[in-house]
Amino acid sequence: MKRLLIYIIGAGFLACPALTSTAQDNYDFEAARQLEVFNTAYRQLHLHYVDSLDAKKRLGEALDYMLGQIDPYTEYYRKEDTENLKALSTGKYAGIGSPIVYRKDLDCAVFSNPYHDKPAYRSGVRSGDRIKRIDGKAVSGEHPTDTQDYLTNITNMLRGEPGTTVTVDLERPCYPISPDETVEDTVRKLTLTITREQIHQNNVELAKMLDETVGYVSLSGYTEGASDELKTAVQGLKSSGMKSFILDLRGNGGGLLEEAVKMVSLFVKRGSDVVTMRGRSSSEGTTYRTPSEPLDRKLPIVVLTDYGTASAAEITCGALQDMDRAVIVGARTYGKGLVQQSCALPLDGAMKYTVAKYYIPSGRCIQALDYAHRGDDGQPLHLPDSLCKTFYTAGGRPVRDGGGITPDHTIVPDTLPSLIAYLRLSTQLFDWGVAYHNSHERIANPTEFRISPDEMADFKAFLKQRGFKYDNQSKQKLKELRSWAHLEGYDTDSSELFDRLEAALSHDIDHDFIRWEQEIRKVAEAEVVSCYYDYRGETEYFLRDDPVLQAALDILHSPDRYDAFLRK
């Protein structure tokens, strides 16, 4: 699935900005008092606490907690993590080109869908391969208490200068694809030497012609060069006969603000206001305008969005909507109208922190959550629809602030059972995709691949044999009803009735596989496709039965309908 990225403005580290004199005075007075209390308290603990304290760990945790209470985007990066911060903004790092995940049941890290044409993939690494040793050092069986630190350490060991090599000892699982109680899982031991290189994670996942006249681009991020990638993709599609265009921003968590501005610049006149940043001081109020001549000002555009569309991606779709330059189709976006920048800290650390809110051309801010004001449960308050204000696009169409970008044409997603959510997150699904990959040399391309009925039966047996568990929504509601009955004093007389109902509502995987066969098939097929074709193949697979994409095609195939969306 598409990954949600952290949203920052700059690739490098800025010097922390100076405070105004008034703010400096207030800071010096109150902060100095509180820091004195904190410093004195920790000094007493350091000198007299019954056990010795790890200053780096404890004070680092204190800083993490403080920043976490401000908002989820303000973060401290230790020295060993600053390369990750740079990679998130630039999309570049020196390494082998494969995500890794920690498997608690295996107590080791495993590779997950190595990127095509990158060193790990070219060297023979496959999804599901277990990392046992790196350059002779054992890295499994450690039972880490902090899995993120564990993965960071392994990631740093795999990364290095381009042209250098890393030797990885692996175990490749050999699961029986057709479950048989008499056949045990085995592993194949491998030692691979991989040459590191500069890795660039492409922002354009997929660019293709959907028919003779409609072009399509799926964009996954907004790292450095994303706008150039999009420009190249659009130019290629135009040369292939594209007359109208679909930009898919679903699941795109954003990235660099400047890249969003440059993307809008491809389709509107030079010098157009795209976004304004407004912080606490006037020095932080900055308007970004389109910097170059457009590639095409007349090309009909539909932008696809969902709840995973956030930050810079919302600037793109929101600005195009405010300028009446594109029709937005799909679901309401996330609603992140906050801007971050990063600065260097002592000991080679860094901090990313929120400096401003952004406002798109109509004047609206689409931030959904108010982190400065929280409810009794400690959660940030959400701006209710009743308090949202109305603004107007360039052509006079009403649009509203708060809570993200509302599409011009909303497609309500299908309601799926909790079974599907549990399945997508399960290790059993991942292992079955690995088993299929390791027992089939090749499969059809993503748009044609299908699992046979016999393979679906094998998949169900595989899940059952390996203990796949899930809770259905009916049983969850029954649990809530039991709780209310207890509070109101009805549980004693109705206990037997509740027990019978609970037994009747217990999940039955055989029943659910029949009831939700098509939805389960999609999840299983997508997992297999991702093993062979990485995330780009998975994106292409889902396009073949996509109601949001079909709605976009219908709009673009009807010029009158397209124009009607952009009129008052």
XYZ file of C-alpha atoms in Angstrom:
568
model
C 0.000 0.000 0.000
C 1.033 3.559 -0.384
C 3.100 4.903 2.420
C 2.258 7.894 4.514
C 5.299 10.242 4.567
C 6.336 12.858 7.113
C 5.713 16.383 5.843
C 8.548 18.913 5.928
C 9.557 21.983 3.992
C 13.292 21.835 3.512
C 15.760 19.087 2.714
C 18.591 20.592 4.741
C 18.768 21.725 8.336
C 18.156 25.400 9.062
C 19.563 27.348 11.930
C 16.871 27.704 14.588
C 15.333 31.159 13.955
C 15.922 33.985 16.399
C 13.088 35.176 18.596
C 11.675 38.699 18.601
C 12.724 40.815 21.582
C 9.350 40.477 23.332
C 9.186 36.765 22.764
C 12.830 36.480 23.848
C 12.068 38.266 27.139
C 9.086 36.014 27.827
C 11.104 32.959 26.914
C 14.065 33.926 29.105
C 11.888 34.533 32.161
C 9.527 31.560 32.146
C 11.652 28.983 30.341
C 14.654 29.665 32.534
C 12.587 29.049 35.666
C 11.159 25.774 34.398
C 14.480 24.546 33.008
C 16.065 25.267 36.375
C 13.460 23.066 38.057
C 13.950 20.312 35.497
C 17.753 20.479 35.663
C 17.769 20.428 39.463
C 15.349 17.491 39.609
C 17.384 15.423 37.163
C 20.651 16.286 38.902
C 19.247 14.992 42.198
C 18.113 11.784 40.475
C 21.480 11.376 38.790
C 23.359 11.791 42.088
C 21.098 9.998 44.536
C 18.602 7.671 42.805
C 18.917 4.068 43.986
C 19.893 2.823 40.502
C 22.110 4.494 37.929
C 20.275 6.361 35.172
C 21.030 6.415 31.460
C 21.063 10.157 30.793
C 20.884 9.823 27.013
C 17.882 7.524 27.211
C 15.966 9.289 29.978
C 16.452 12.848 28.767
C 15.793 11.764 25.187
C 12.509 10.224 26.307
C 11.617 13.429 28.138
C 12.241 15.479 25.001
C 10.256 13.030 22.862
C 7.331 13.209 25.283
C 7.336 17.005 25.390
C 7.339 17.319 21.610
C 4.710 14.591 21.283
C 2.359 16.613 23.470
C 2.582 19.568 21.074
C 1.524 17.886 17.833
C 2.397 14.654 16.005
C 4.575 16.462 13.444
C 7.018 18.071 15.873
C 9.820 15.543 16.409
C 13.384 15.193 17.649
C 15.875 13.274 15.504
C 18.940 11.833 17.172
C 22.257 11.751 15.344
C 21.632 8.224 14.111
C 18.205 9.223 12.771
C 19.070 12.416 10.879
C 19.822 10.485 7.682
C 16.263 9.169 7.791
C 14.995 12.744 8.056
C 17.001 13.743 4.998
C 15.824 10.655 3.085
C 12.188 11.516 3.836
C 12.552 14.948 2.257
C 14.890 14.115 -0.621
C 13.754 10.566 -1.386
C 17.439 9.695 -1.670
C 19.835 7.640 0.425
C 22.784 5.329 -0.113
C 21.825 1.728 0.522
C 20.428 -1.433 -1.030
C 16.825 -0.415 -1.787
C 14.408 -2.503 0.254
C 12.057 -1.866 3.167
C 12.410 -4.100 6.222
C 9.911 -5.021 8.936
C 10.279 -6.695 12.323
C 8.539 -10.022 12.865
C 7.982 -10.692 16.552
C 7.030 -14.327 15.922
C 10.364 -14.887 14.160
C 12.355 -12.455 16.327
C 14.150 -11.005 13.337
C 13.853 -8.430 10.589
C 12.619 -9.522 7.175
C 12.775 -7.870 3.776
C 9.441 -6.604 2.448
C 8.980 -6.124 -1.303
C 12.458 -4.998 -2.470
C 12.267 -2.169 -4.983
C 12.632 -3.295 -8.574
C 15.924 -2.505 -10.280
C 17.609 -1.678 -6.956
C 20.673 -3.504 -5.537
C 18.776 -5.811 -3.161
C 16.392 -6.952 -5.897
C 19.154 -7.388 -8.460
C 21.181 -9.420 -5.956
C 18.341 -11.876 -5.443
C 16.688 -10.629 -2.239
C 13.015 -11.580 -2.017
C 10.143 -10.473 0.156
C 10.078 -12.560 3.327
C 13.822 -13.258 3.438
C 14.926 -13.242 7.090
C 18.016 -11.221 8.023
C 20.280 -13.288 10.286
C 23.710 -11.640 10.005
C 25.079 -8.458 8.451
C 28.807 -8.383 7.668
C 29.246 -11.311 10.037
C 27.378 -9.755 12.968
C 24.305 -11.599 14.262
C 21.180 -9.403 14.167
C 18.403 -11.875 15.041
C 17.257 -13.465 18.263
C 17.700 -10.255 20.253
C 14.104 -9.917 21.539
C 14.255 -6.109 21.262
C 12.146 -4.051 23.638
C 12.159 -1.140 21.179
C 11.537 -2.542 17.711
C 11.924 0.853 16.046
C 15.443 1.269 17.423
C 16.189 -2.309 16.368
C 15.070 -1.625 12.800
C 16.946 1.678 12.733
C 20.165 -0.106 13.709
C 19.722 -2.706 10.975
C 18.843 -0.023 8.429
C 22.025 1.886 9.313
C 24.072 -1.318 8.910
C 22.602 -1.913 5.454
C 23.212 1.677 4.365
C 26.621 3.122 3.570
C 28.670 4.871 0.934
C 27.754 4.147 -2.702
C 30.078 1.561 -4.214
C 30.768 -0.234 -0.925
C 29.444 -3.726 -0.275
C 27.488 -5.368 2.514
C 27.236 -9.122 3.082
C 23.907 -10.384 4.352
C 23.212 -13.908 5.630
C 19.573 -14.780 4.984
C 17.101 -17.542 5.588
C 14.476 -17.948 2.875
C 11.312 -19.632 4.170
C 9.893 -22.512 2.180
C 6.241 -22.756 3.196
C 4.110 -25.467 1.568
C 1.748 -23.529 -0.701
C -0.867 -26.286 -0.345
C -1.060 -26.853 3.424
C -0.339 -30.415 4.448
C 0.057 -31.462 8.059
C 2.820 -33.891 7.041
C 4.960 -31.203 5.374
C 7.006 -28.941 7.650
C 8.266 -25.449 6.925
C 11.907 -25.371 5.909
C 14.411 -22.607 5.244
C 17.075 -22.152 2.638
C 20.223 -20.403 3.829
C 21.717 -17.775 1.529
C 24.656 -15.397 1.709
C 24.425 -12.390 -0.602
C 26.970 -9.651 -1.172
C 25.204 -6.473 -2.241
C 26.824 -3.335 -3.644
C 25.281 -0.195 -2.244
C 24.287 2.672 -4.502
C 22.464 5.962 -4.355
C 18.788 5.077 -4.055
C 16.117 7.410 -5.348
C 12.541 6.576 -4.445
C 10.395 7.644 -7.363
C 7.368 9.788 -6.590
C 5.599 8.731 -9.785
C 4.503 5.168 -9.086
C 2.722 4.587 -12.356
C 2.145 6.519 -15.582
C 0.056 4.993 -18.356
C -2.643 5.601 -20.916
C -5.970 4.213 -19.718
C -7.481 4.429 -23.175
C -6.735 6.288 -26.405
C -7.206 9.759 -24.889
C -7.026 9.575 -21.067
C -3.664 9.538 -19.307
C -3.094 8.509 -15.695
C -0.379 9.177 -13.116
C -0.235 7.795 -9.589
C 1.878 10.000 -7.336
C 3.044 8.592 -3.988
C 5.057 11.451 -2.458
C 6.456 14.974 -2.641
C 10.188 14.528 -2.185
C 12.798 16.543 -4.104
C 12.197 16.356 -7.843
C 8.589 15.157 -7.609
C 7.339 17.992 -9.825
C 9.984 17.210 -12.451
C 8.910 13.555 -12.398
C 5.297 14.573 -12.888
C 6.222 16.955 -15.707
C 8.167 14.220 -17.501
C 5.281 11.786 -17.068
C 2.713 14.274 -18.406
C 4.905 15.107 -21.396
C 5.266 11.402 -22.170
C 1.529 10.842 -21.968
C 0.829 13.853 -24.191
C 3.176 12.436 -26.793
C 1.149 9.198 -26.603
C -2.075 11.049 -27.447
C -3.361 12.153 -24.053
C -6.243 14.658 -24.295
C -7.340 14.563 -20.650
C -5.564 13.635 -17.452
C -6.164 11.825 -14.129
C -3.807 12.604 -11.239
C -4.147 10.032 -8.459
C -3.230 11.467 -5.043
C -4.955 8.799 -2.954
C -2.781 7.684 -0.073
C -0.293 10.478 -0.769
C 0.756 11.904 2.599
C 2.588 14.888 1.117
C 6.135 16.149 1.541
C 7.804 19.319 0.312
C 5.625 22.402 -0.043
C 7.764 23.744 -2.891
C 7.088 20.629 -4.942
C 3.336 21.130 -4.564
C 3.680 24.706 -5.856
C 5.720 23.542 -8.851
C 3.128 20.874 -9.666
C 0.323 23.413 -9.730
C 2.574 25.565 -11.924
C 2.367 22.894 -14.645
C -1.299 23.666 -15.224
C -1.962 27.351 -14.394
C -0.534 30.662 -15.495
C 2.780 31.863 -14.128
C 2.610 34.087 -11.038
C -0.614 32.588 -9.645
C -0.920 32.461 -5.851
C -0.882 28.839 -4.698
C -0.414 28.865 -0.938
C 0.280 31.327 1.858
C 2.063 30.392 5.094
C 1.073 32.331 8.203
C 2.938 31.835 11.459
C 3.045 33.708 14.752
C 5.121 36.580 13.375
C 4.937 38.548 10.163
C 8.329 37.212 9.111
C 6.700 33.790 8.749
C 3.947 35.024 6.421
C 4.992 33.957 2.931
C 3.021 33.528 -0.289
C 4.219 30.985 -2.846
C 3.371 31.638 -6.486
C 3.738 29.498 -9.588
C 7.341 30.047 -10.722
C 7.263 29.021 -14.374
C 5.220 28.964 -17.556
C 2.621 26.168 -17.573
C 2.967 22.942 -19.488
C -0.736 22.940 -20.422
C -3.433 25.366 -19.177
C -6.308 23.745 -21.099
C -5.824 20.029 -20.371
C -8.951 18.673 -18.574
C -7.863 17.274 -15.201
C -9.478 15.070 -12.588
C -7.673 14.613 -9.265
C -8.440 11.509 -7.160
C -8.360 11.892 -3.362
C -9.116 9.957 -0.188
C -8.542 10.263 3.560
C -4.865 9.424 3.022
C -4.379 12.527 0.851
C -2.628 15.041 3.103
C -0.362 18.067 3.433
C 1.396 18.987 0.172
C -1.005 16.723 -1.731
C -3.881 18.759 -0.300
C -2.185 21.955 -1.467
C -2.103 20.556 -4.994
C -5.703 19.391 -5.154
C -7.018 22.318 -3.092
C -5.287 24.963 -5.218
C -6.479 23.341 -8.450
C -10.002 23.246 -7.034
C -9.865 26.886 -5.902
C -8.654 27.942 -9.354
C -11.433 25.883 -11.031
C -8.636 24.077 -12.854
C -9.529 20.476 -11.948
C -12.456 18.363 -10.805
C -11.768 16.568 -7.512
C -13.214 13.038 -7.267
C -13.162 10.550 -4.398
C -13.363 11.082 -0.641
C -12.593 13.997 1.684
C -8.886 14.449 2.362
C -7.125 14.220 5.740
C -7.011 17.916 6.634
C -3.391 18.740 7.439
C -2.909 22.471 7.045
C 0.270 22.749 9.104
C 3.775 23.460 7.828
C 7.022 22.182 9.356
C 10.653 23.092 9.013
C 13.750 21.466 10.461
C 16.739 22.862 12.299
C 20.035 21.480 13.573
C 20.475 20.756 17.283
C 23.617 20.060 19.339
C 25.279 16.627 19.169
C 24.404 16.369 15.467
C 20.707 16.030 16.163
C 17.819 17.798 14.483
C 14.288 18.920 15.218
C 11.315 19.155 12.896
C 8.647 21.510 14.198
C 5.458 23.264 13.132
C 5.972 26.906 12.147
C 2.804 27.945 10.321
C -0.595 27.135 8.900
C -1.113 27.266 5.174
C -3.953 28.889 3.252
C -4.837 27.994 -0.330
C -6.001 30.507 -3.008
C -9.622 30.899 -1.838
C -8.263 31.954 1.581
C -9.266 28.794 3.434
C -7.145 26.687 5.770
C -8.049 23.008 5.653
C -6.526 22.000 9.022
C -8.941 19.587 10.717
C -7.513 19.159 14.232
C -6.771 21.904 16.770
C -3.745 20.692 18.724
C -3.678 23.831 20.876
C -7.103 22.988 22.330
C -7.924 19.501 23.572
C -10.957 17.783 25.025
C -11.304 16.110 28.408
C -9.807 12.924 26.930
C -6.653 14.819 25.912
C -7.381 14.469 22.211
C -7.200 17.510 19.893
C -10.516 19.074 19.039
C -11.947 18.596 15.549
C -13.529 21.609 13.866
C -17.220 20.668 13.456
C -18.846 21.176 10.063
C -21.271 23.655 11.635
C -18.377 26.038 12.379
C -16.715 25.757 8.983
C -16.717 28.956 6.927
C -17.615 29.313 3.285
C -15.109 30.599 0.745
C -15.319 30.868 -3.037
C -13.284 29.585 -5.952
C -12.077 31.856 -8.750
C -15.308 31.134 -10.624
C -17.551 31.696 -7.601
C -18.169 28.102 -6.500
C -18.595 27.734 -2.711
C -15.962 25.726 -0.837
C -15.416 25.304 2.912
C -12.486 25.348 5.298
C -11.626 22.885 8.068
C -11.539 19.122 7.733
C -9.686 18.730 4.460
C -10.702 19.136 0.825
C -14.238 17.998 -0.004
C -14.390 16.517 -3.532
C -16.555 18.026 -6.241
C -17.851 14.488 -6.807
C -17.804 12.278 -3.703
C -17.610 8.505 -4.062
C -18.624 6.737 -0.851
C -16.259 3.781 -0.312
C -17.728 0.323 0.108
C -18.261 -0.847 3.669
C -16.077 -3.881 4.344
C -16.109 -6.326 7.261
C -13.423 -6.207 9.926
C -12.172 -9.494 8.465
C -10.592 -7.576 5.572
C -8.759 -5.152 7.868
C -7.422 -8.008 10.005
C -6.377 -9.918 6.886
C -4.473 -6.997 5.371
C -2.445 -6.591 8.575
C -1.850 -10.275 9.221
C 1.481 -12.092 9.058
C -0.409 -15.023 7.529
C -1.258 -13.006 4.403
C 2.361 -11.862 4.094
C 3.614 -15.438 4.515
C 1.201 -16.764 1.918
C 2.400 -14.179 -0.612
C 5.979 -15.244 0.162
C 5.036 -18.916 -0.211
C 3.363 -18.251 -3.567
C 6.355 -16.263 -4.808
C 8.858 -18.909 -3.766
C 6.897 -21.680 -5.494
C 6.035 -19.935 -8.782
C 8.774 -18.706 -11.099
C 6.586 -16.017 -12.638
C 3.006 -14.781 -12.830
C 0.931 -12.791 -15.313
C 1.208 -9.007 -15.360
C -0.701 -7.085 -12.647
C -3.712 -6.313 -14.840
C -4.216 -9.976 -15.787
C -3.146 -12.002 -12.745
C -5.857 -14.148 -11.149
C -5.813 -16.736 -8.368
C -7.556 -19.968 -9.349
C -10.428 -21.447 -7.260
C -8.099 -24.233 -6.093
C -5.538 -21.633 -4.988
C -8.226 -19.739 -3.090
C -9.065 -22.965 -1.267
C -5.358 -23.423 -0.495
C -5.228 -19.832 0.796
C -8.127 -20.442 3.183
C -6.516 -23.667 4.428
C -3.194 -21.839 4.872
C -4.860 -19.176 7.035
C -6.692 -21.728 9.159
C -3.623 -23.902 9.669
C -1.530 -20.933 10.764
C -4.041 -19.620 13.262
C -5.453 -16.533 11.521
C -7.829 -14.813 13.944
C -10.196 -11.901 13.559
C -13.131 -10.296 15.367
C -16.331 -9.538 13.539
C -18.158 -6.277 14.068
C -21.345 -7.988 15.298
C -19.444 -9.567 18.166
C -17.843 -6.230 19.045
C -21.278 -4.605 19.269
C -22.541 -7.499 21.396
C -19.655 -6.913 23.800
C -20.701 -3.264 24.098
C -24.311 -4.327 24.675
C -23.216 -6.698 27.461
C -21.375 -3.826 29.113
C -24.430 -1.568 29.022
C -26.656 -4.370 30.293
C -24.307 -4.834 33.242
C -24.355 -1.119 34.062
C -28.144 -1.038 33.917
C -28.599 -4.260 35.911
C -30.012 -6.474 33.147
C -27.049 -8.818 32.768
C -28.106 -11.434 35.344
C -31.448 -12.285 33.722
C -30.083 -12.069 30.177
C -26.749 -13.844 30.643
C -27.866 -17.089 28.988
C -29.377 -15.187 26.078
C -26.136 -13.265 25.595
C -24.140 -16.512 25.640
C -26.335 -18.076 22.953
C -26.126 -14.954 20.829
C -22.343 -14.797 21.219
C -22.050 -18.420 20.072
C -24.234 -17.661 17.050
C -22.127 -14.627 16.136
C -18.737 -16.344 16.459
C -16.845 -15.950 13.220
C -16.824 -18.807 10.749
C -13.992 -18.511 8.214
C -15.697 -20.966 5.831
C -18.871 -18.882 5.835
C -16.991 -15.592 5.543
C -14.840 -16.839 2.648
C -18.037 -17.483 0.700
C -19.738 -14.239 1.756
C -16.709 -12.028 1.039
C -14.985 -14.088 -1.643
C -14.434 -11.230 -4.092
C -13.018 -8.872 -1.456
C -10.741 -11.575 -0.004
C -9.555 -12.490 -3.497
C -8.502 -8.889 -4.154
C -6.450 -8.777 -0.953
C -4.742 -12.096 -1.723
C -4.028 -11.260 -5.361
C -2.666 -7.816 -4.484
C -0.289 -9.380 -1.942
C 1.076 -11.816 -4.533
C 1.407 -9.091 -7.158
C 3.385 -6.890 -4.753
C 5.886 -9.735 -4.212
C 6.626 -9.867 -7.939
C 6.125 -6.255 -9.050
C 6.574 -4.272 -5.777
C 4.202 -1.435 -4.840
C 3.962 -0.183 -8.422
C 2.460 -3.464 -9.560
C 0.038 -3.399 -6.649
C -1.112 0.074 -7.711
C -1.712 -1.134 -11.265
C -3.561 -4.212 -10.022
C -6.148 -2.175 -8.105
C -6.898 0.030 -11.132
C -8.631 -2.773 -12.975
C -11.660 -2.670 -10.649
C -11.691 0.844 -9.228
C -15.044 2.671 -8.926
C -13.359 6.018 -8.196
C -11.210 5.729 -11.314
C -14.263 4.722 -13.361
C -16.148 7.785 -12.102
C -13.236 9.974 -13.207
C -13.211 8.369 -16.650
C -16.951 8.919 -17.007
C -16.523 12.632 -16.222
C -13.648 13.104 -18.659
C -15.487 11.238 -21.410
C -18.331 13.756 -21.069
C -16.991 17.299 -21.698
C -20.328 18.899 -20.804
C -20.405 17.109 -17.459
C -16.785 18.046 -16.766
C -17.530 21.717 -17.474
C -20.660 21.596 -15.299
C -18.604 20.636 -12.250
C -16.478 23.759 -12.683
C -19.392 26.169 -13.055
C -21.285 27.903 -10.210
